[in-house]
Short mmCIF file of C-alpha atoms in Angstrom, two decimals:
data_model
loop_
_atom_site.label_atom_id
_atom_site.label_comp_id
_atom_site.label_asym_id
_atom_site.label_seq_id
_atom_site.Cartn_x
_atom_site.Cartn_y
_atom_site.Cartn_z
CA THR M 1 -25.98 -26.26 -38.22
CA ALA M 2 -23.16 -23.75 -38.20
CA ASN M 3 -20.38 -23.91 -40.77
CA ALA M 4 -17.82 -23.17 -38.06
CA PHE M 5 -17.76 -23.03 -34.29
CA LEU M 6 -15.39 -20.15 -33.47
CA GLN M 7 -13.19 -20.60 -30.41
CA PRO M 8 -11.52 -17.39 -29.32
CA ALA M 9 -8.41 -18.02 -27.26
CA PRO M 10 -8.56 -19.01 -24.50
CA SER M 11 -11.27 -21.63 -24.72
CA MET M 12 -12.01 -25.08 -23.51
CA PRO M 13 -11.79 -28.01 -25.91
CA MET M 14 -14.93 -28.90 -27.79
CA ASP M 15 -14.00 -32.46 -28.71
CA SER M 16 -17.54 -33.39 -29.69
CA LEU M 17 -17.54 -30.85 -32.54
CA ASP M 18 -15.80 -31.35 -35.86
CA ASN M 19 -16.15 -27.77 -37.12
CA THR M 20 -14.13 -25.78 -34.55
CA ARG M 21 -11.93 -22.89 -35.62
CA SER M 22 -9.45 -21.31 -33.22
CA ILE M 23 -9.26 -17.53 -33.41
CA SER M 24 -7.39 -14.80 -31.52
CA PRO M 25 -8.69 -13.49 -28.19
CA ILE M 26 -11.48 -10.95 -28.34
CA ALA M 27 -10.57 -7.94 -26.21
CA PHE M 28 -10.28 -4.16 -26.32
CA GLN M 29 -7.03 -2.22 -26.26
CA GLY M 30 -7.12 0.61 -23.71
CA LYS M 31 -5.15 3.82 -23.42
CA ALA M 32 -3.21 4.05 -20.16
CA ASP M 33 -3.45 7.49 -18.56
CA THR M 34 -2.31 7.40 -14.94
CA GLU M 35 -2.31 11.19 -14.78
CA ALA M 36 -6.06 11.23 -15.47
CA ILE M 37 -6.61 8.47 -12.91
CA ARG M 38 -4.71 10.42 -10.23
CA SER M 39 -6.68 13.55 -11.07
CA LEU M 40 -10.06 11.79 -10.91
CA ALA M 41 -9.03 10.13 -7.64
CA GLY M 42 -8.32 13.59 -6.23
CA ILE M 43 -4.64 13.00 -5.50
CA GLY M 44 -3.16 14.87 -8.47
CA ASP M 45 0.59 15.41 -8.44
CA ARG M 46 1.08 14.95 -4.70
CA GLU M 47 1.47 11.19 -5.23
CA SER M 48 2.94 10.86 -8.70
CA ASP M 49 4.07 7.33 -7.91
CA ALA M 50 0.66 6.13 -6.67
CA THR M 51 -0.31 2.57 -7.54
CA PHE M 52 -3.88 1.76 -8.54
CA ILE M 53 -5.31 -1.73 -8.23
CA LEU M 54 -8.61 -2.37 -9.99
CA VAL M 55 -10.95 -4.93 -8.48
CA GLY M 56 -12.88 -5.80 -11.65
CA VAL M 57 -15.17 -8.74 -11.10
CA GLY M 58 -17.83 -8.04 -13.73
CA GLY M 59 -21.26 -9.36 -12.81
CA PHE M 60 -19.77 -11.95 -10.47
CA PRO M 61 -21.35 -11.49 -7.04
CA ILE M 62 -18.76 -11.32 -4.30
CA LYS M 63 -20.32 -11.58 -0.91
CA ASN M 64 -18.54 -11.15 2.37
CA MET M 65 -15.36 -9.70 0.88
CA PRO M 66 -13.25 -9.14 4.01
CA LEU M 67 -12.50 -5.47 3.41
CA GLU M 68 -11.94 -4.88 7.13
CA SER M 69 -8.72 -6.90 6.85
CA TRP M 70 -7.74 -5.69 3.38
CA PRO M 71 -4.09 -4.56 3.34
CA ARG M 72 -3.36 -0.87 3.72
CA LEU M 73 -0.23 -0.14 1.70
CA GLU M 74 1.39 3.27 1.40
CA GLY M 75 0.74 4.85 -1.99
CA VAL M 76 -1.67 2.08 -3.08
CA TYR M 77 -5.29 2.79 -3.99
CA TRP M 78 -7.90 0.07 -4.51
CA ILE M 79 -10.67 0.74 -7.02
CA PHE M 80 -13.81 -1.28 -6.23
CA PRO M 81 -17.21 -1.61 -7.87
CA ASP M 82 -19.50 0.75 -5.96
CA GLY M 83 -21.73 -2.11 -4.79
CA ILE M 84 -18.90 -3.83 -2.94
CA LEU M 85 -18.01 -0.67 -1.03
CA GLN M 86 -21.65 0.18 -0.34
CA SER M 87 -22.15 -3.17 1.35
CA HIS M 88 -19.63 -2.23 4.08
CA ALA M 89 -20.26 0.22 6.90
CA PHE M 90 -16.85 1.90 6.85
CA GLU M 91 -14.75 3.98 4.50
CA ARG M 92 -11.01 4.16 3.88
CA SER M 93 -9.15 6.84 1.97
CA ASP M 94 -7.37 4.16 -0.11
CA PHE M 95 -10.68 2.56 -1.21
CA LEU M 96 -12.05 4.31 -4.27
CA ARG M 97 -15.45 3.85 -5.87
CA GLN M 98 -15.29 2.86 -9.51
CA SER M 99 -17.89 5.53 -10.31
CA LEU M 100 -15.23 8.19 -9.66
CA PHE M 101 -13.80 7.17 -13.03
CA ASN M 102 -17.03 7.06 -15.07
CA SER M 103 -15.79 9.88 -17.30
CA ILE M 104 -13.26 7.57 -18.96
CA PRO M 105 -13.89 4.25 -20.71
CA TYR M 106 -13.58 1.23 -18.43
CA ILE M 107 -10.90 -0.29 -20.67
CA ASP M 108 -8.77 2.86 -20.19
CA LEU M 109 -9.22 2.56 -16.42
CA LEU M 110 -8.02 -1.05 -16.58
CA ALA M 111 -5.06 -0.12 -18.80
CA SER M 112 -4.10 2.65 -16.36
CA CYS M 113 -3.93 0.38 -13.32
CA SER M 114 -0.87 -1.52 -12.11
CA ILE M 115 -2.80 -4.70 -11.26
CA VAL M 116 -6.33 -6.01 -11.71
CA VAL M 117 -8.01 -8.43 -9.33
CA THR M 118 -10.62 -10.29 -11.35
CA LYS M 119 -12.49 -13.55 -11.63
CA THR M 120 -11.46 -16.23 -14.05
CA GLY M 121 -13.40 -15.22 -17.16
CA TYR M 122 -13.13 -14.18 -20.76
CA GLY M 123 -13.66 -10.41 -20.51
CA THR M 124 -11.39 -8.74 -17.96
CA GLN M 125 -8.87 -11.57 -18.00
CA CYS M 126 -8.31 -11.31 -21.78
CA GLU M 127 -8.25 -7.51 -21.65
CA ALA M 128 -5.67 -7.56 -18.85
CA VAL M 129 -3.41 -9.77 -20.96
CA LEU M 130 -3.87 -7.63 -24.09
CA ASN M 131 -3.16 -4.44 -22.11
CA GLN M 132 -0.22 -6.03 -20.27
CA VAL M 133 -1.76 -5.45 -16.84
CA PRO M 134 -0.80 -8.17 -14.36
CA SER M 135 -3.79 -9.82 -12.74
CA ILE M 136 -4.79 -11.91 -9.78
CA CYS M 137 -7.67 -14.23 -10.58
CA ILE M 138 -10.33 -15.31 -8.11
CA GLU M 139 -10.99 -18.99 -8.72
CA ARG M 140 -14.35 -20.18 -9.98
CA LEU M 141 -14.06 -23.89 -9.34
CA ASP M 142 -17.70 -24.54 -10.28
CA TRP M 143 -17.23 -23.04 -13.76
CA PRO M 144 -16.30 -25.53 -16.53
CA GLU M 145 -13.96 -23.13 -18.35
CA HIS M 146 -12.02 -22.20 -15.22
CA GLU M 147 -9.18 -24.68 -15.63
CA TYR M 148 -8.56 -23.76 -19.29
CA LEU M 149 -8.59 -20.01 -18.63
CA ARG M 150 -6.36 -20.38 -15.58
CA ARG M 151 -3.73 -22.24 -17.61
CA TRP M 152 -3.88 -19.73 -20.46
CA HIS M 153 -3.35 -16.73 -18.23
#
């Protein structure tokens, strides 16, 4: 048996255990660099006030994302995992493949964005909070931790 069951915030209660220890969230701190993001996106200085929204869903499969009806907002660029964009037969100039930004660490990409759209989960959700990036969480109602993470965020 373990001496302690570590529970990084946020976590669900583990009432059946008598050796739990709450600890701080586990997440990386990124370095925001919107100038680098604009440069890698190919827009440079012509849109110095551009807004980048990262769709960071980890390994969570998202099927049938309705990109055809996704909002087109002036000065807003959506960064998607390549697989999501490859599954659609059209392209838009405001939809950017995440691989465009492979030369910088993912955590720096997240920290450089204005918003992240993510699933309820420990990784991206905790890193968004630590890096003070507002997020919109896709619900995972079949996941036991969902309710506890949703309340924490």
